[in-house]
mmCIF file of C-alpha atoms in Angstrom:
data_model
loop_
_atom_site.group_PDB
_atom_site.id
_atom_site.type_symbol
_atom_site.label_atom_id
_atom_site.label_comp_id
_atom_site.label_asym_id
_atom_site.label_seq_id
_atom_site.Cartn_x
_atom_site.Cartn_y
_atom_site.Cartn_z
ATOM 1 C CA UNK O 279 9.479 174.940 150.624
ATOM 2 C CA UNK O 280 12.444 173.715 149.386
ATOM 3 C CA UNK O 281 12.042 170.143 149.904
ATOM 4 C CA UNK O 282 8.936 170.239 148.165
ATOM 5 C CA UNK O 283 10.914 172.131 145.285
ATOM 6 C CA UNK O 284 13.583 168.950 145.035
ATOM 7 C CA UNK O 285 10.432 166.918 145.037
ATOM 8 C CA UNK O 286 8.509 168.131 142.267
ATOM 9 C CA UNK O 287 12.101 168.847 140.061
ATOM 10 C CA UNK O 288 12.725 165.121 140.968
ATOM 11 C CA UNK O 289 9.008 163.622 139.754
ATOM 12 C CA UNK O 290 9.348 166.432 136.596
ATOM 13 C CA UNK O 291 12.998 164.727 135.629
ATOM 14 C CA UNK O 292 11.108 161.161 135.694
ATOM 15 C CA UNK O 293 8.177 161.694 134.033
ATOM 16 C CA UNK O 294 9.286 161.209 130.734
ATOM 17 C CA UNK O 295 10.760 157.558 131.512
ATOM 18 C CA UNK O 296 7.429 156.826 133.711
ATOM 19 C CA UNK O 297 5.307 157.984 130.652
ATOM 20 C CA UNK O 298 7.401 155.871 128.412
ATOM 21 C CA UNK O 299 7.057 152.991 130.237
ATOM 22 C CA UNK O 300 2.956 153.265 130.902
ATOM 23 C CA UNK O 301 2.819 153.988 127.322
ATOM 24 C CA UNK O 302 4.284 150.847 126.350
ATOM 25 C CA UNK O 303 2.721 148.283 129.481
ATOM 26 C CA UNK O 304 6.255 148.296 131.065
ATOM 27 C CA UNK O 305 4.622 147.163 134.860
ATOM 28 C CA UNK O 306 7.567 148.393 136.852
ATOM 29 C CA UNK O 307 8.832 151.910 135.423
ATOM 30 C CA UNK O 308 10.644 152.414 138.863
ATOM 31 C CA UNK O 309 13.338 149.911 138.326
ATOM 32 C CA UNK O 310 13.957 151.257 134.342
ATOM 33 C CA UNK O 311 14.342 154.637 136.220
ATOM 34 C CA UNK O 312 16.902 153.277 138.678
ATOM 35 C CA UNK O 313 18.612 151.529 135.789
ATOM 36 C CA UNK O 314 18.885 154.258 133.980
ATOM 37 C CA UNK O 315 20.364 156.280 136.920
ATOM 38 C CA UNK O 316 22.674 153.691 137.248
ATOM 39 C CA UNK O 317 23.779 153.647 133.841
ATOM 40 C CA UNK O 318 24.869 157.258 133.250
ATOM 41 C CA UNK O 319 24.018 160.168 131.775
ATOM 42 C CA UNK O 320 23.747 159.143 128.188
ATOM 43 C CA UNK O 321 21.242 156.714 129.263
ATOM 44 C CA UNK O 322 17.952 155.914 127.966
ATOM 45 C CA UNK O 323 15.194 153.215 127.945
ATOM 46 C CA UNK O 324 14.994 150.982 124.583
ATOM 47 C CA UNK O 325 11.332 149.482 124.912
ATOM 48 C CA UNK O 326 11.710 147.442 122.138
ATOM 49 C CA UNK O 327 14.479 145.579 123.746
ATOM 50 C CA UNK O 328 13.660 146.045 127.156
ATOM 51 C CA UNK O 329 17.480 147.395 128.093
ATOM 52 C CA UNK O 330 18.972 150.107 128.721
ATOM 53 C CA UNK O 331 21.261 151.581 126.007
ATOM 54 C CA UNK O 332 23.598 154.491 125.538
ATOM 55 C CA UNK O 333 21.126 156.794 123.659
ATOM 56 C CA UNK O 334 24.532 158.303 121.360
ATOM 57 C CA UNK O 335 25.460 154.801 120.109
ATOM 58 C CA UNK O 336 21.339 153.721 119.825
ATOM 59 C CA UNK O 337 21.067 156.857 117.710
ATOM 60 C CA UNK O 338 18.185 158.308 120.052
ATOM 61 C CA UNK O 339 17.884 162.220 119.440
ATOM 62 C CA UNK O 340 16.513 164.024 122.842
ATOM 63 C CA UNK O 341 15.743 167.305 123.374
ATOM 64 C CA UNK O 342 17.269 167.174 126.194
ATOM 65 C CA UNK O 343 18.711 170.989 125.950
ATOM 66 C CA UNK O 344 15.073 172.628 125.278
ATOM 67 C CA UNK O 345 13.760 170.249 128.297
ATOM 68 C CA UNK O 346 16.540 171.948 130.682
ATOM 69 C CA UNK O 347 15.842 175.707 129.442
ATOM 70 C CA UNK O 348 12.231 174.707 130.170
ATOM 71 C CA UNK O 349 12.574 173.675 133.520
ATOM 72 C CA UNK O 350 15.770 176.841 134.386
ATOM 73 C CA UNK O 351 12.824 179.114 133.435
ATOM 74 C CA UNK O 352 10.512 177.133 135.276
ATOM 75 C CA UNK O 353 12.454 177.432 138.652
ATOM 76 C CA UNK O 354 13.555 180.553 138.444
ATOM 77 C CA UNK O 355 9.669 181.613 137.603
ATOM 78 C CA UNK O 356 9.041 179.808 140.949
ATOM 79 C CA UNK O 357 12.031 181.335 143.076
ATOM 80 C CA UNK O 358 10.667 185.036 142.081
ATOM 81 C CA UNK O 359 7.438 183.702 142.981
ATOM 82 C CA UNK O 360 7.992 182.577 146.697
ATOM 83 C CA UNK O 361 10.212 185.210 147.501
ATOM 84 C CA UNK O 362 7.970 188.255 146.455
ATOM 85 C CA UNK O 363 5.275 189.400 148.323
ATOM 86 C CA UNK O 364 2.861 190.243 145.298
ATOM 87 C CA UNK O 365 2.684 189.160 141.691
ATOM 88 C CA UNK O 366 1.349 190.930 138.910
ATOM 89 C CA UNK O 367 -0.835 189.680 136.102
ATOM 90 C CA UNK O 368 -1.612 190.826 132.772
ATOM 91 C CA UNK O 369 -4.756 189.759 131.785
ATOM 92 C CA UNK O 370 -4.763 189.411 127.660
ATOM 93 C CA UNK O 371 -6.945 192.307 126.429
ATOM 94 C CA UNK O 372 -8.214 190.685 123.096
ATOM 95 C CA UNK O 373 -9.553 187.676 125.134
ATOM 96 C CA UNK O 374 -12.359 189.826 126.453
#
């Protein structure tokens, strides 16, 4: 279970860059995402340029802080998941 946890944090982290780079017919979106691992953790992906840059001196705003709440509550929603052995659901009453 855990492995496949790492797995789909790991393919959630790189979606944005993969997305990026389908969006704008980059054909190999698995080197960008090595170059940006390589580069640091300001890093992002200029398309226009096709480099690399620092995304504080580019001026590139992320939302990086709401993305990691999102995906905190999104583990921890998993992790009480797995390790309980029921789940209970409250079905919105106004939808009926």
């Amino acid at each position: 279970i855990l492995r496949c946890g790492v797995e789909v944090v790991r393919r959630a982290l790189t979606a944005p860059a993969r997305q990026i780079c389908d969006n704008a017919h980059v054909p190999s979106s698995s080197v960008i995402i090595e170059r940006i691992k390589n580069f640091g953790p300001t890093a992002t992906y200029d398309v226009l340029s096709d480099s690399v840059v620092d995304a504080f001196e580019a001026g590139v705003l992320d939302v990086t802080g709401v993305l990691k709440v999102v995906l905190q509550t999104a583990a921890s929603t998993a992790t009480m998941a797995l390790s309980t052995d029921t789940i209970v659901y409250h079905k919105n009453q106004n939808s009926r």
